[in-house]
């Protein structure tokens, strides 16, 4: 028996799942997990939730912008121009009018794109699955307007659009109730950052160095 076999055998015993050629094993008793914790901390209006999300994102060094549908193309064009972006990566179902005013070449998300090709792109613009006000978190689930996980991890500049209030929830329990756990979920709280043993902050190690969040409709 190899080390792998021993590990899998222990997992099967813990889960009461018989392996190949094994007999039935006693079922592990199901323990009810109490869910009596607060699902949300305080009552807020949609505007107050948007303000709380913006405040937390700013604390995490993300840049927060607000606009309406009419102003979104112009805002995205200005953000990309300020970044000096000559190329922008787009998911397959990103609304075409979002980048209609942008003076940058659009790069489509393709399965065959290599990490080197993605790293050469200046910016990426996506939607999101939802955002959590109490934690300042953006959640991506690989939807058509978000694309695959890697396109939001390799380019150095990520602009994410959050539809408010439709995609905004107050708390993590509310978020989990709306998310599909079988999808590839990515939880983002600010730009990529890490610290060494002396607490020197370094950004851009595990993802974009710059995160800009556009709250759409939160005027």
Short mmCIF file of N, CA and C in Angstrom, two decimals, residues 31-104:
data_model
loop_
_atom_site.label_atom_id
_atom_site.label_comp_id
_atom_site.label_asym_id
_atom_site.label_seq_id
_atom_site.Cartn_x
_atom_site.Cartn_y
_atom_site.Cartn_z
N UNK A 31 -24.29 15.53 12.32
CA UNK A 31 -24.41 16.48 13.42
C UNK A 31 -25.00 17.78 12.89
N UNK A 32 -26.07 18.22 13.51
CA UNK A 32 -26.66 19.49 13.10
C UNK A 32 -25.75 20.64 13.51
N UNK A 33 -25.50 21.53 12.56
CA UNK A 33 -24.67 22.71 12.83
C UNK A 33 -25.59 23.88 13.13
N UNK A 34 -25.45 24.49 14.30
CA UNK A 34 -26.33 25.62 14.62
C UNK A 34 -26.11 26.78 13.67
N UNK A 35 -27.19 27.38 13.22
CA UNK A 35 -27.14 28.52 12.30
C UNK A 35 -27.86 29.72 12.93
N UNK A 36 -27.67 29.88 14.25
CA UNK A 36 -28.39 30.94 14.94
C UNK A 36 -27.59 32.24 15.04
N UNK A 37 -26.51 32.35 14.26
CA UNK A 37 -25.73 33.58 14.27
C UNK A 37 -26.47 34.66 13.46
N UNK A 38 -26.05 35.89 13.65
CA UNK A 38 -26.67 37.00 12.92
C UNK A 38 -26.33 36.89 11.44
N UNK A 39 -27.33 37.00 10.59
CA UNK A 39 -27.10 36.95 9.15
C UNK A 39 -26.66 38.30 8.61
N UNK A 40 -26.93 39.37 9.34
CA UNK A 40 -26.52 40.70 8.93
C UNK A 40 -26.39 41.55 10.19
N UNK A 41 -25.47 42.49 10.16
CA UNK A 41 -25.20 43.30 11.34
C UNK A 41 -25.74 44.71 11.13
N UNK A 42 -27.00 44.91 11.48
CA UNK A 42 -27.64 46.20 11.37
C UNK A 42 -28.51 46.32 10.12
N UNK A 43 -29.42 47.27 10.16
CA UNK A 43 -30.30 47.53 9.02
C UNK A 43 -29.74 48.70 8.21
N UNK A 44 -29.71 48.53 6.89
CA UNK A 44 -29.17 49.57 6.02
C UNK A 44 -30.05 49.76 4.80
N UNK A 45 -30.06 50.96 4.30
CA UNK A 45 -30.67 51.22 3.01
C UNK A 45 -29.68 50.80 1.93
N UNK A 46 -30.14 50.63 0.69
CA UNK A 46 -29.20 50.29 -0.39
C UNK A 46 -28.06 51.30 -0.52
N UNK A 47 -28.36 52.58 -0.33
CA UNK A 47 -27.31 53.59 -0.42
C UNK A 47 -26.29 53.43 0.71
N UNK A 48 -26.77 53.11 1.90
CA UNK A 48 -25.86 52.91 3.03
C UNK A 48 -24.98 51.67 2.81
N UNK A 49 -25.56 50.63 2.23
CA UNK A 49 -24.76 49.43 1.93
C UNK A 49 -23.69 49.74 0.90
N UNK A 50 -24.04 50.53 -0.11
CA UNK A 50 -23.05 50.91 -1.13
C UNK A 50 -21.95 51.75 -0.51
N UNK A 51 -22.31 52.65 0.39
CA UNK A 51 -21.30 53.48 1.06
C UNK A 51 -20.36 52.61 1.91
N UNK A 52 -20.93 51.61 2.59
CA UNK A 52 -20.10 50.73 3.42
C UNK A 52 -19.15 49.91 2.56
N UNK A 53 -19.65 49.39 1.45
CA UNK A 53 -18.78 48.64 0.53
C UNK A 53 -17.65 49.53 0.04
N UNK A 54 -17.97 50.74 -0.38
CA UNK A 54 -16.95 51.66 -0.88
C UNK A 54 -15.91 51.98 0.18
N UNK A 55 -16.37 52.17 1.42
CA UNK A 55 -15.44 52.49 2.51
C UNK A 55 -14.46 51.35 2.76
N UNK A 56 -14.97 50.11 2.80
CA UNK A 56 -14.09 48.97 3.05
C UNK A 56 -13.13 48.75 1.89
N UNK A 57 -13.62 48.87 0.67
CA UNK A 57 -12.73 48.69 -0.49
C UNK A 57 -11.61 49.72 -0.47
N UNK A 58 -11.94 50.95 -0.10
CA UNK A 58 -10.92 52.00 -0.04
C UNK A 58 -9.89 51.69 1.04
N UNK A 59 -10.35 51.14 2.17
CA UNK A 59 -9.42 50.76 3.23
C UNK A 59 -8.43 49.71 2.74
N UNK A 60 -8.89 48.85 1.83
CA UNK A 60 -8.03 47.79 1.29
C UNK A 60 -7.19 48.29 0.11
N UNK A 61 -7.23 49.61 -0.15
CA UNK A 61 -6.44 50.25 -1.21
C UNK A 61 -6.97 49.97 -2.61
N UNK A 62 -8.23 49.60 -2.71
CA UNK A 62 -8.87 49.57 -4.02
C UNK A 62 -9.36 50.98 -4.34
N UNK A 63 -9.48 51.30 -5.62
CA UNK A 63 -10.00 52.60 -6.04
C UNK A 63 -11.47 52.42 -6.41
N UNK A 64 -12.32 53.23 -5.82
CA UNK A 64 -13.76 53.09 -6.00
C UNK A 64 -14.31 54.28 -6.80
N UNK A 65 -15.14 53.96 -7.79
CA UNK A 65 -15.77 54.98 -8.62
C UNK A 65 -17.28 54.70 -8.67
N UNK A 66 -18.06 55.75 -8.90
CA UNK A 66 -19.51 55.60 -8.99
C UNK A 66 -20.00 56.28 -10.26
N UNK A 67 -20.96 55.63 -10.91
CA UNK A 67 -21.54 56.19 -12.11
C UNK A 67 -22.88 55.53 -12.37
N UNK A 68 -23.57 56.02 -13.41
CA UNK A 68 -24.80 55.37 -13.85
C UNK A 68 -24.55 54.74 -15.22
N UNK A 69 -25.59 54.14 -15.79
CA UNK A 69 -25.41 53.42 -17.05
C UNK A 69 -24.92 54.34 -18.16
N UNK A 70 -25.45 55.56 -18.19
CA UNK A 70 -25.05 56.48 -19.26
C UNK A 70 -23.59 56.90 -19.13
N UNK A 71 -23.10 57.00 -17.90
CA UNK A 71 -21.74 57.47 -17.69
C UNK A 71 -20.69 56.38 -17.68
N UNK A 72 -21.12 55.10 -17.70
CA UNK A 72 -20.16 54.00 -17.57
C UNK A 72 -19.14 53.94 -18.72
N UNK A 73 -19.54 54.02 -20.00
CA UNK A 73 -18.53 53.93 -21.06
C UNK A 73 -17.46 55.02 -20.95
N UNK A 74 -17.89 56.25 -20.64
CA UNK A 74 -16.93 57.33 -20.51
C UNK A 74 -15.99 57.13 -19.34
N UNK A 75 -16.54 56.65 -18.22
CA UNK A 75 -15.70 56.42 -17.03
C UNK A 75 -14.67 55.33 -17.31
N UNK A 76 -15.09 54.22 -17.90
CA UNK A 76 -14.14 53.14 -18.20
C UNK A 76 -13.06 53.62 -19.16
N UNK A 77 -13.45 54.43 -20.13
CA UNK A 77 -12.45 54.96 -21.07
C UNK A 77 -11.43 55.83 -20.34
N UNK A 78 -11.89 56.64 -19.40
CA UNK A 78 -10.97 57.50 -18.65
C UNK A 78 -10.05 56.69 -17.75
N UNK A 79 -10.59 55.65 -17.11
CA UNK A 79 -9.76 54.82 -16.23
C UNK A 79 -8.67 54.11 -17.02
N UNK A 80 -9.02 53.59 -18.18
CA UNK A 80 -8.03 52.89 -19.00
C UNK A 80 -7.01 53.86 -19.56
N UNK A 81 -7.47 55.06 -19.95
CA UNK A 81 -6.54 56.05 -20.48
C UNK A 81 -5.57 56.52 -19.41
N UNK A 82 -6.08 56.72 -18.18
CA UNK A 82 -5.22 57.15 -17.08
C UNK A 82 -4.17 56.09 -16.76
N UNK A 83 -4.52 54.86 -17.00
CA UNK A 83 -3.58 53.75 -16.77
C UNK A 83 -2.59 53.63 -17.92
N UNK A 84 -2.91 54.25 -19.05
CA UNK A 84 -2.07 54.10 -20.24
C UNK A 84 -2.27 52.76 -20.91
N UNK A 85 -3.45 52.17 -20.74
CA UNK A 85 -3.72 50.84 -21.27
C UNK A 85 -3.91 50.88 -22.78
N UNK A 86 -3.08 50.14 -23.49
CA UNK A 86 -3.22 50.02 -24.94
C UNK A 86 -4.00 48.77 -25.32
N UNK A 87 -4.05 47.79 -24.41
CA UNK A 87 -4.82 46.57 -24.63
C UNK A 87 -5.64 46.28 -23.39
N UNK A 88 -6.85 45.76 -23.59
CA UNK A 88 -7.72 45.42 -22.46
C UNK A 88 -8.35 44.06 -22.73
N UNK A 89 -8.24 43.19 -21.76
CA UNK A 89 -8.78 41.84 -21.86
C UNK A 89 -10.26 41.87 -21.50
N UNK A 90 -11.10 41.20 -22.30
CA UNK A 90 -12.54 41.23 -22.06
C UNK A 90 -13.10 39.80 -22.02
N UNK A 91 -13.98 39.51 -21.06
CA UNK A 91 -14.66 38.22 -21.02
C UNK A 91 -15.61 38.09 -22.21
N UNK A 92 -16.09 36.88 -22.52
CA UNK A 92 -16.89 36.67 -23.74
C UNK A 92 -18.21 37.43 -23.77
N UNK A 93 -18.84 37.66 -22.61
CA UNK A 93 -20.16 38.29 -22.62
C UNK A 93 -20.15 39.65 -21.93
N UNK A 94 -19.00 40.31 -21.89
CA UNK A 94 -18.99 41.66 -21.36
C UNK A 94 -19.82 42.55 -22.29
N UNK A 95 -20.77 43.34 -21.75
CA UNK A 95 -21.58 44.19 -22.63
C UNK A 95 -20.70 45.05 -23.53
N UNK A 96 -20.96 45.02 -24.83
CA UNK A 96 -20.09 45.69 -25.79
C UNK A 96 -20.04 47.20 -25.57
N UNK A 97 -21.16 47.79 -25.13
CA UNK A 97 -21.18 49.25 -24.99
C UNK A 97 -20.34 49.74 -23.81
N UNK A 98 -19.98 48.84 -22.88
CA UNK A 98 -19.16 49.27 -21.75
C UNK A 98 -17.84 49.88 -22.23
N UNK A 99 -17.24 49.30 -23.25
CA UNK A 99 -15.93 49.74 -23.71
C UNK A 99 -15.99 50.43 -25.07
N UNK A 100 -17.19 50.89 -25.43
CA UNK A 100 -17.36 51.51 -26.74
C UNK A 100 -16.55 52.79 -26.88
N UNK A 101 -16.29 53.49 -25.77
CA UNK A 101 -15.55 54.75 -25.83
C UNK A 101 -14.06 54.58 -25.54
N UNK A 102 -13.63 53.37 -25.26
CA UNK A 102 -12.23 53.14 -24.87
C UNK A 102 -11.32 53.15 -26.08
N UNK A 103 -10.19 53.82 -25.95
CA UNK A 103 -9.19 53.86 -27.02
C UNK A 103 -8.12 52.82 -26.72
N UNK A 104 -8.53 51.57 -26.76
CA UNK A 104 -7.62 50.46 -26.47
C UNK A 104 -8.06 49.26 -27.28
#
